[in-house]
Amino acid sequence: MVGININNLKKSFGENVAVDIDHFEIHKGDMLGLVGNNGAGKTTLFRLLLDLLEANEGEIGIIHPSAEASINPAKSEEWKQFTGAYIDEAFLIDFLTPEEYFQFVAQANRMTQEETDERLAPFEHFMQGEILGQKKLIRDLSAGNKQKVGIISTMLTRPDLIILDEPFNFLDPSSQIILKRLLKEYHETTGATILISSHNLQHTIDISTRIALLEKGHIVKDLLNEAGSAEAELEQYFNVE
C-alpha cells in the first residue's frame, strides 16, 4: 500500500515555526493518529502532505505500488489517484446537494451509478437519514452533516491513503462511535494507510495502531499503540496538574 517518508521538512509563518521534522516514516498500512495541543502543527503537516502549502525546506516522498519511484506531492500529481482527504468544508462544493456531490466525486473517479450506490450503502447508519433525500444544498446542512459528507466522499473511492483532519469535530456521540467503527473496518479490510488528527485523545487511542505526538512542529513521541498501549504515556504527557 502507501508509505510516506518525510525528510528535513520545515514550514514557518513569519517567525512562527509550524512544522520542523528532521525525519519521519509513515509505514505502509499504518493507522496513524496525530495528537497535540493547539498550534502543534497537525493541520499544517497535512496541508504540506496534500500540496496545499509550500514547504520552506525539505521533501515528502509518497511510496505506492503503482509508482516506479517515490512521489513528491509538490512536483507530481500522481498521488491524487490513490488519495482521499478531508480537512475542512472548503473541500466541499457547497452549492450542490449531497447526492450531486457524491455523484460528482464518483464520476471524476469513473465509478458507475451501481458502484456509487453500493459504496454509499455502508454509510447509511452514519448518515442517520439526514444526508440523502433531504433536498438541501450542502451549504444549508448543519456543521455535523457537512462533516459527514466530507468524510463519506473521502472514503467513497476506496483510496489507499486517507487523510482526515479532526474528523470527530461537530459529530454527536453516536456518530463518533459509528465513525470509529467505519474507519477500523476500512483499515482492516483494505490495508489502507490512514492518517487522522484529533483533539479527542480517547478516540485516537481507540482506533490508531501508531500515535505521533506533535509539539510546536516537532514530533516528540512516536508510539506503537497495540491494544491501547500508548494511553498511559499520552495521559502522563498531557497531565497538567
CSV table of C-alpha atoms in Angstrom, one decimal:
chain,number,residue,atom,x,y,z
A,1,MET,CA,0.0,0.0,0.0
A,2,VAL,CA,1.2,3.5,0.8
A,3,GLY,CA,4.2,4.6,2.8
A,4,ILE,CA,5.4,8.2,3.3
A,5,ASN,CA,8.9,9.5,4.1
A,6,ILE,CA,9.4,13.0,5.5
A,7,ASN,CA,12.9,14.5,5.5
A,8,ASN,CA,14.1,17.9,6.8
A,9,LEU,CA,10.6,19.3,6.4
A,10,LYS,CA,10.2,22.9,7.6
A,11,LYS,CA,7.3,25.3,7.3
A,12,SER,CA,7.2,28.7,9.0
A,13,PHE,CA,4.8,31.6,9.0
A,14,GLY,CA,6.9,34.6,9.8
A,15,GLU,CA,8.8,33.8,12.9
A,16,ASN,CA,6.4,31.1,13.9
A,17,VAL,CA,7.7,27.6,13.1
A,18,ALA,CA,4.7,25.4,12.3
A,19,VAL,CA,6.5,22.2,11.2
A,20,ASP,CA,10.1,21.1,11.8
A,21,ILE,CA,10.6,17.4,11.2
A,22,ASP,CA,14.0,16.0,10.6
A,23,HIS,CA,12.9,12.5,9.6
A,24,PHE,CA,9.7,10.6,10.0
A,25,GLU,CA,8.5,7.5,8.2
A,26,ILE,CA,4.8,6.5,7.9
A,27,HIS,CA,4.7,2.8,7.2
A,28,LYS,CA,2.5,1.1,4.7
A,29,GLY,CA,-0.8,0.2,6.4
A,30,ASP,CA,-0.3,2.4,9.4
A,31,MET,CA,-3.4,3.8,11.1
A,32,LEU,CA,-1.6,6.9,12.4
A,33,GLY,CA,-3.1,9.3,14.9
A,34,LEU,CA,-1.6,12.7,15.2
A,35,VAL,CA,-2.2,14.4,18.6
A,36,GLY,CA,-1.0,17.6,20.1
A,37,ASN,CA,-2.2,20.8,21.6
A,38,ASN,CA,-3.5,23.8,19.5
A,39,GLY,CA,-0.7,25.1,17.3
A,40,ALA,CA,1.2,21.9,17.4
A,41,GLY,CA,1.4,21.7,13.6
A,42,LYS,CA,-1.0,18.9,12.8
A,43,THR,CA,-3.1,20.6,10.2
A,44,THR,CA,-0.1,22.3,8.6
A,45,LEU,CA,1.6,18.9,8.2
A,46,PHE,CA,-1.5,17.6,6.5
A,47,ARG,CA,-1.6,20.6,4.2
A,48,LEU,CA,2.0,20.0,3.3
A,49,LEU,CA,1.3,16.3,2.5
A,50,LEU,CA,-1.6,17.4,0.2
A,51,ASP,CA,0.5,20.2,-1.5
A,52,LEU,CA,-1.8,22.9,-0.2
A,53,LEU,CA,1.1,24.6,1.4
A,54,GLU,CA,4.7,25.1,0.1
A,55,ALA,CA,7.4,24.0,2.5
A,56,ASN,CA,10.3,26.3,3.3
A,57,GLU,CA,12.7,23.3,3.2
A,58,GLY,CA,12.7,19.6,2.9
A,59,GLU,CA,10.8,17.0,1.0
A,60,ILE,CA,7.9,14.5,1.2
A,61,GLY,CA,8.1,11.2,-0.6
A,62,ILE,CA,5.0,9.0,-1.1
A,63,ILE,CA,5.6,5.4,-2.0
A,64,HIS,CA,2.9,3.5,-3.8
A,65,PRO,CA,3.0,0.2,-5.8
A,66,SER,CA,1.7,2.0,-8.9
A,67,ALA,CA,4.6,4.4,-9.0
A,68,GLU,CA,8.1,3.5,-10.2
A,69,ALA,CA,9.7,6.0,-7.8
A,70,SER,CA,8.8,7.9,-4.6
A,71,ILE,CA,6.3,10.7,-5.4
A,72,ASN,CA,6.9,14.2,-4.2
A,73,PRO,CA,3.4,15.8,-4.0
A,74,ALA,CA,4.9,19.2,-4.6
A,75,LYS,CA,6.3,18.1,-8.0
A,76,SER,CA,3.8,15.5,-9.2
A,77,GLU,CA,0.0,14.9,-9.0
A,78,GLU,CA,0.3,11.2,-9.3
A,79,TRP,CA,-0.5,10.8,-5.6
A,80,LYS,CA,-4.1,12.1,-6.2
A,81,GLN,CA,-5.1,8.9,-7.9
A,82,PHE,CA,-4.9,6.9,-4.7
A,83,THR,CA,-5.5,9.6,-2.0
A,84,GLY,CA,-8.7,10.7,-0.3
A,85,ALA,CA,-8.6,13.7,2.1
A,86,TYR,CA,-10.9,15.9,4.1
A,87,ILE,CA,-9.5,18.9,6.0
A,88,ASP,CA,-12.5,21.3,6.3
A,89,GLU,CA,-15.7,22.3,4.5
A,90,ALA,CA,-13.7,24.3,1.9
A,91,PHE,CA,-13.1,20.9,0.3
A,92,LEU,CA,-16.8,20.6,-0.5
A,93,ILE,CA,-18.8,22.1,-3.4
A,94,ASP,CA,-21.4,23.6,-1.2
A,95,PHE,CA,-23.9,24.7,-3.9
A,96,LEU,CA,-24.6,21.0,-4.7
A,97,THR,CA,-26.8,18.6,-2.8
A,98,PRO,CA,-25.0,15.7,-1.1
A,99,GLU,CA,-26.4,13.4,-3.8
A,100,GLU,CA,-25.0,15.7,-6.6
A,101,TYR,CA,-21.6,16.0,-4.8
A,102,PHE,CA,-21.2,12.2,-4.3
A,103,GLN,CA,-22.1,11.8,-8.0
A,104,PHE,CA,-19.5,14.4,-9.0
A,105,VAL,CA,-16.8,12.5,-6.9
A,106,ALA,CA,-17.9,9.2,-8.4
A,107,GLN,CA,-17.9,10.4,-12.0
A,108,ALA,CA,-14.5,12.0,-11.5
A,109,ASN,CA,-13.2,8.6,-10.5
A,110,ARG,CA,-15.1,6.8,-13.3
A,111,MET,CA,-17.5,4.9,-11.0
A,112,THR,CA,-20.8,3.7,-12.2
A,113,GLN,CA,-24.1,4.6,-10.5
A,114,GLU,CA,-24.3,1.0,-9.3
A,115,GLU,CA,-20.8,1.2,-7.8
A,116,THR,CA,-21.7,4.5,-6.2
A,117,ASP,CA,-24.9,3.2,-4.6
A,118,GLU,CA,-23.0,0.1,-3.4
A,119,ARG,CA,-20.3,2.1,-1.7
A,120,LEU,CA,-22.7,4.5,-0.1
A,121,ALA,CA,-24.7,1.7,1.5
A,122,PRO,CA,-22.2,1.1,4.4
A,123,PHE,CA,-22.6,4.7,5.4
A,124,GLU,CA,-26.4,4.6,5.8
A,125,HIS,CA,-26.3,4.3,9.6
A,126,PHE,CA,-23.7,7.1,9.8
A,127,MET,CA,-25.9,9.4,7.7
A,128,GLN,CA,-28.8,8.8,10.1
A,129,GLY,CA,-31.4,9.8,7.5
A,130,GLU,CA,-30.2,13.4,7.5
A,131,ILE,CA,-28.0,13.5,4.3
A,132,LEU,CA,-29.7,11.9,1.4
A,133,GLY,CA,-33.2,12.7,0.2
A,134,GLN,CA,-33.4,16.0,2.1
A,135,LYS,CA,-33.5,18.3,-0.9
A,136,LYS,CA,-30.9,20.5,0.8
A,137,LEU,CA,-27.7,22.1,-0.6
A,138,ILE,CA,-24.6,21.2,1.3
A,139,ARG,CA,-24.2,24.8,2.5
A,140,ASP,CA,-27.6,24.5,4.3
A,141,LEU,CA,-26.6,21.4,6.2
A,142,SER,CA,-25.6,21.5,9.9
A,143,ALA,CA,-21.8,21.5,10.6
A,144,GLY,CA,-22.0,17.9,11.7
A,145,ASN,CA,-23.7,16.8,8.5
A,146,LYS,CA,-21.3,18.8,6.3
A,147,GLN,CA,-18.5,16.8,8.2
A,148,LYS,CA,-20.2,13.6,7.3
A,149,VAL,CA,-20.5,14.5,3.6
A,150,GLY,CA,-16.8,15.3,3.6
A,151,ILE,CA,-15.8,12.1,5.3
A,152,ILE,CA,-18.0,9.9,3.1
A,153,SER,CA,-16.7,11.5,-0.1
A,154,THR,CA,-13.2,10.9,1.1
A,155,MET,CA,-13.8,7.1,1.6
A,156,LEU,CA,-16.2,6.7,-1.4
A,157,THR,CA,-13.5,6.0,-3.9
A,158,ARG,CA,-11.8,3.5,-1.6
A,159,PRO,CA,-8.4,5.2,-1.7
A,160,ASP,CA,-5.2,3.6,-0.5
A,161,LEU,CA,-4.3,6.7,1.5
A,162,ILE,CA,-6.8,8.6,3.7
A,163,ILE,CA,-6.0,11.9,5.5
A,164,LEU,CA,-8.7,13.3,7.9
A,165,ASP,CA,-8.2,16.4,10.0
A,166,GLU,CA,-10.3,16.4,13.2
A,167,PRO,CA,-12.9,14.0,11.7
A,168,PHE,CA,-14.8,13.8,15.0
A,169,ASN,CA,-15.5,17.5,15.2
A,170,PHE,CA,-19.2,18.5,15.1
A,171,LEU,CA,-20.4,14.9,15.3
A,172,ASP,CA,-22.8,13.8,18.0
A,173,PRO,CA,-21.6,10.9,20.3
A,174,SER,CA,-23.5,8.3,18.3
A,175,SER,CA,-21.9,9.4,15.0
A,176,GLN,CA,-18.5,9.5,16.6
A,177,ILE,CA,-18.8,5.9,17.7
A,178,ILE,CA,-20.1,4.8,14.2
A,179,LEU,CA,-17.2,6.7,12.5
A,180,LYS,CA,-14.6,4.9,14.7
A,181,ARG,CA,-16.1,1.6,13.6
A,182,LEU,CA,-16.2,2.6,9.9
A,183,LEU,CA,-12.5,3.6,10.0
A,184,LYS,CA,-11.4,0.5,11.8
A,185,GLU,CA,-13.3,-1.7,9.4
A,186,TYR,CA,-12.0,0.1,6.3
A,187,HIS,CA,-8.4,-0.2,7.6
A,188,GLU,CA,-8.8,-3.9,8.4
A,189,THR,CA,-10.5,-4.8,5.1
A,190,THR,CA,-8.3,-2.7,2.7
A,191,GLY,CA,-5.0,-2.3,4.5
A,192,ALA,CA,-5.0,1.4,3.6
A,193,THR,CA,-2.7,3.9,5.2
A,194,ILE,CA,-4.9,6.2,7.3
A,195,LEU,CA,-3.7,9.5,8.9
A,196,ILE,CA,-6.0,11.2,11.4
A,197,SER,CA,-5.5,14.2,13.6
A,198,SER,CA,-7.8,14.7,16.6
A,199,HIS,CA,-8.0,16.6,19.9
A,200,ASN,CA,-10.0,13.7,21.2
A,201,LEU,CA,-7.3,11.6,22.8
A,202,GLN,CA,-9.5,8.6,23.6
A,203,HIS,CA,-10.9,8.3,20.1
A,204,THR,CA,-7.4,8.4,18.7
A,205,ILE,CA,-6.2,5.7,21.1
A,206,ASP,CA,-9.2,3.6,20.3
A,207,ILE,CA,-8.5,3.4,16.5
A,208,SER,CA,-4.8,4.0,15.9
A,209,THR,CA,-2.1,1.4,15.5
A,210,ARG,CA,0.5,4.1,16.0
A,211,ILE,CA,0.4,7.6,17.5
A,212,ALA,CA,2.7,10.6,16.8
A,213,LEU,CA,2.7,13.4,19.3
A,214,LEU,CA,3.5,16.9,17.9
A,215,GLU,CA,4.7,19.8,19.9
A,216,LYS,CA,5.5,23.2,18.3
A,217,GLY,CA,6.0,21.4,14.9
A,218,HIS,CA,8.3,18.7,16.2
A,219,ILE,CA,7.4,15.0,16.6
A,220,VAL,CA,8.4,14.5,20.2
A,221,LYS,CA,6.9,11.0,20.7
A,222,ASP,CA,6.3,8.1,18.2
A,223,LEU,CA,4.3,5.4,20.0
A,224,LEU,CA,3.1,2.0,18.9
A,225,ASN,CA,-0.4,1.5,20.2
A,226,GLU,CA,-1.1,-2.2,20.4
A,227,ALA,CA,-4.4,-2.7,22.3
A,228,GLY,CA,-4.3,0.9,23.6
A,229,SER,CA,-0.7,0.6,25.0
A,230,ALA,CA,0.1,4.3,24.3
A,231,GLU,CA,-2.7,5.5,26.6
A,232,ALA,CA,-0.8,5.8,29.8
A,233,GLU,CA,2.2,7.6,28.3
A,234,LEU,CA,-0.1,10.1,26.5
A,235,GLU,CA,-2.2,10.8,29.6
A,236,GLN,CA,1.0,11.4,31.5
A,237,TYR,CA,2.3,13.8,28.9
A,238,PHE,CA,-0.9,15.8,28.8
A,239,ASN,CA,-1.3,15.8,32.5
A,240,VAL,CA,-1.4,19.5,33.6
A,241,GLU,CA,-1.8,19.1,37.3
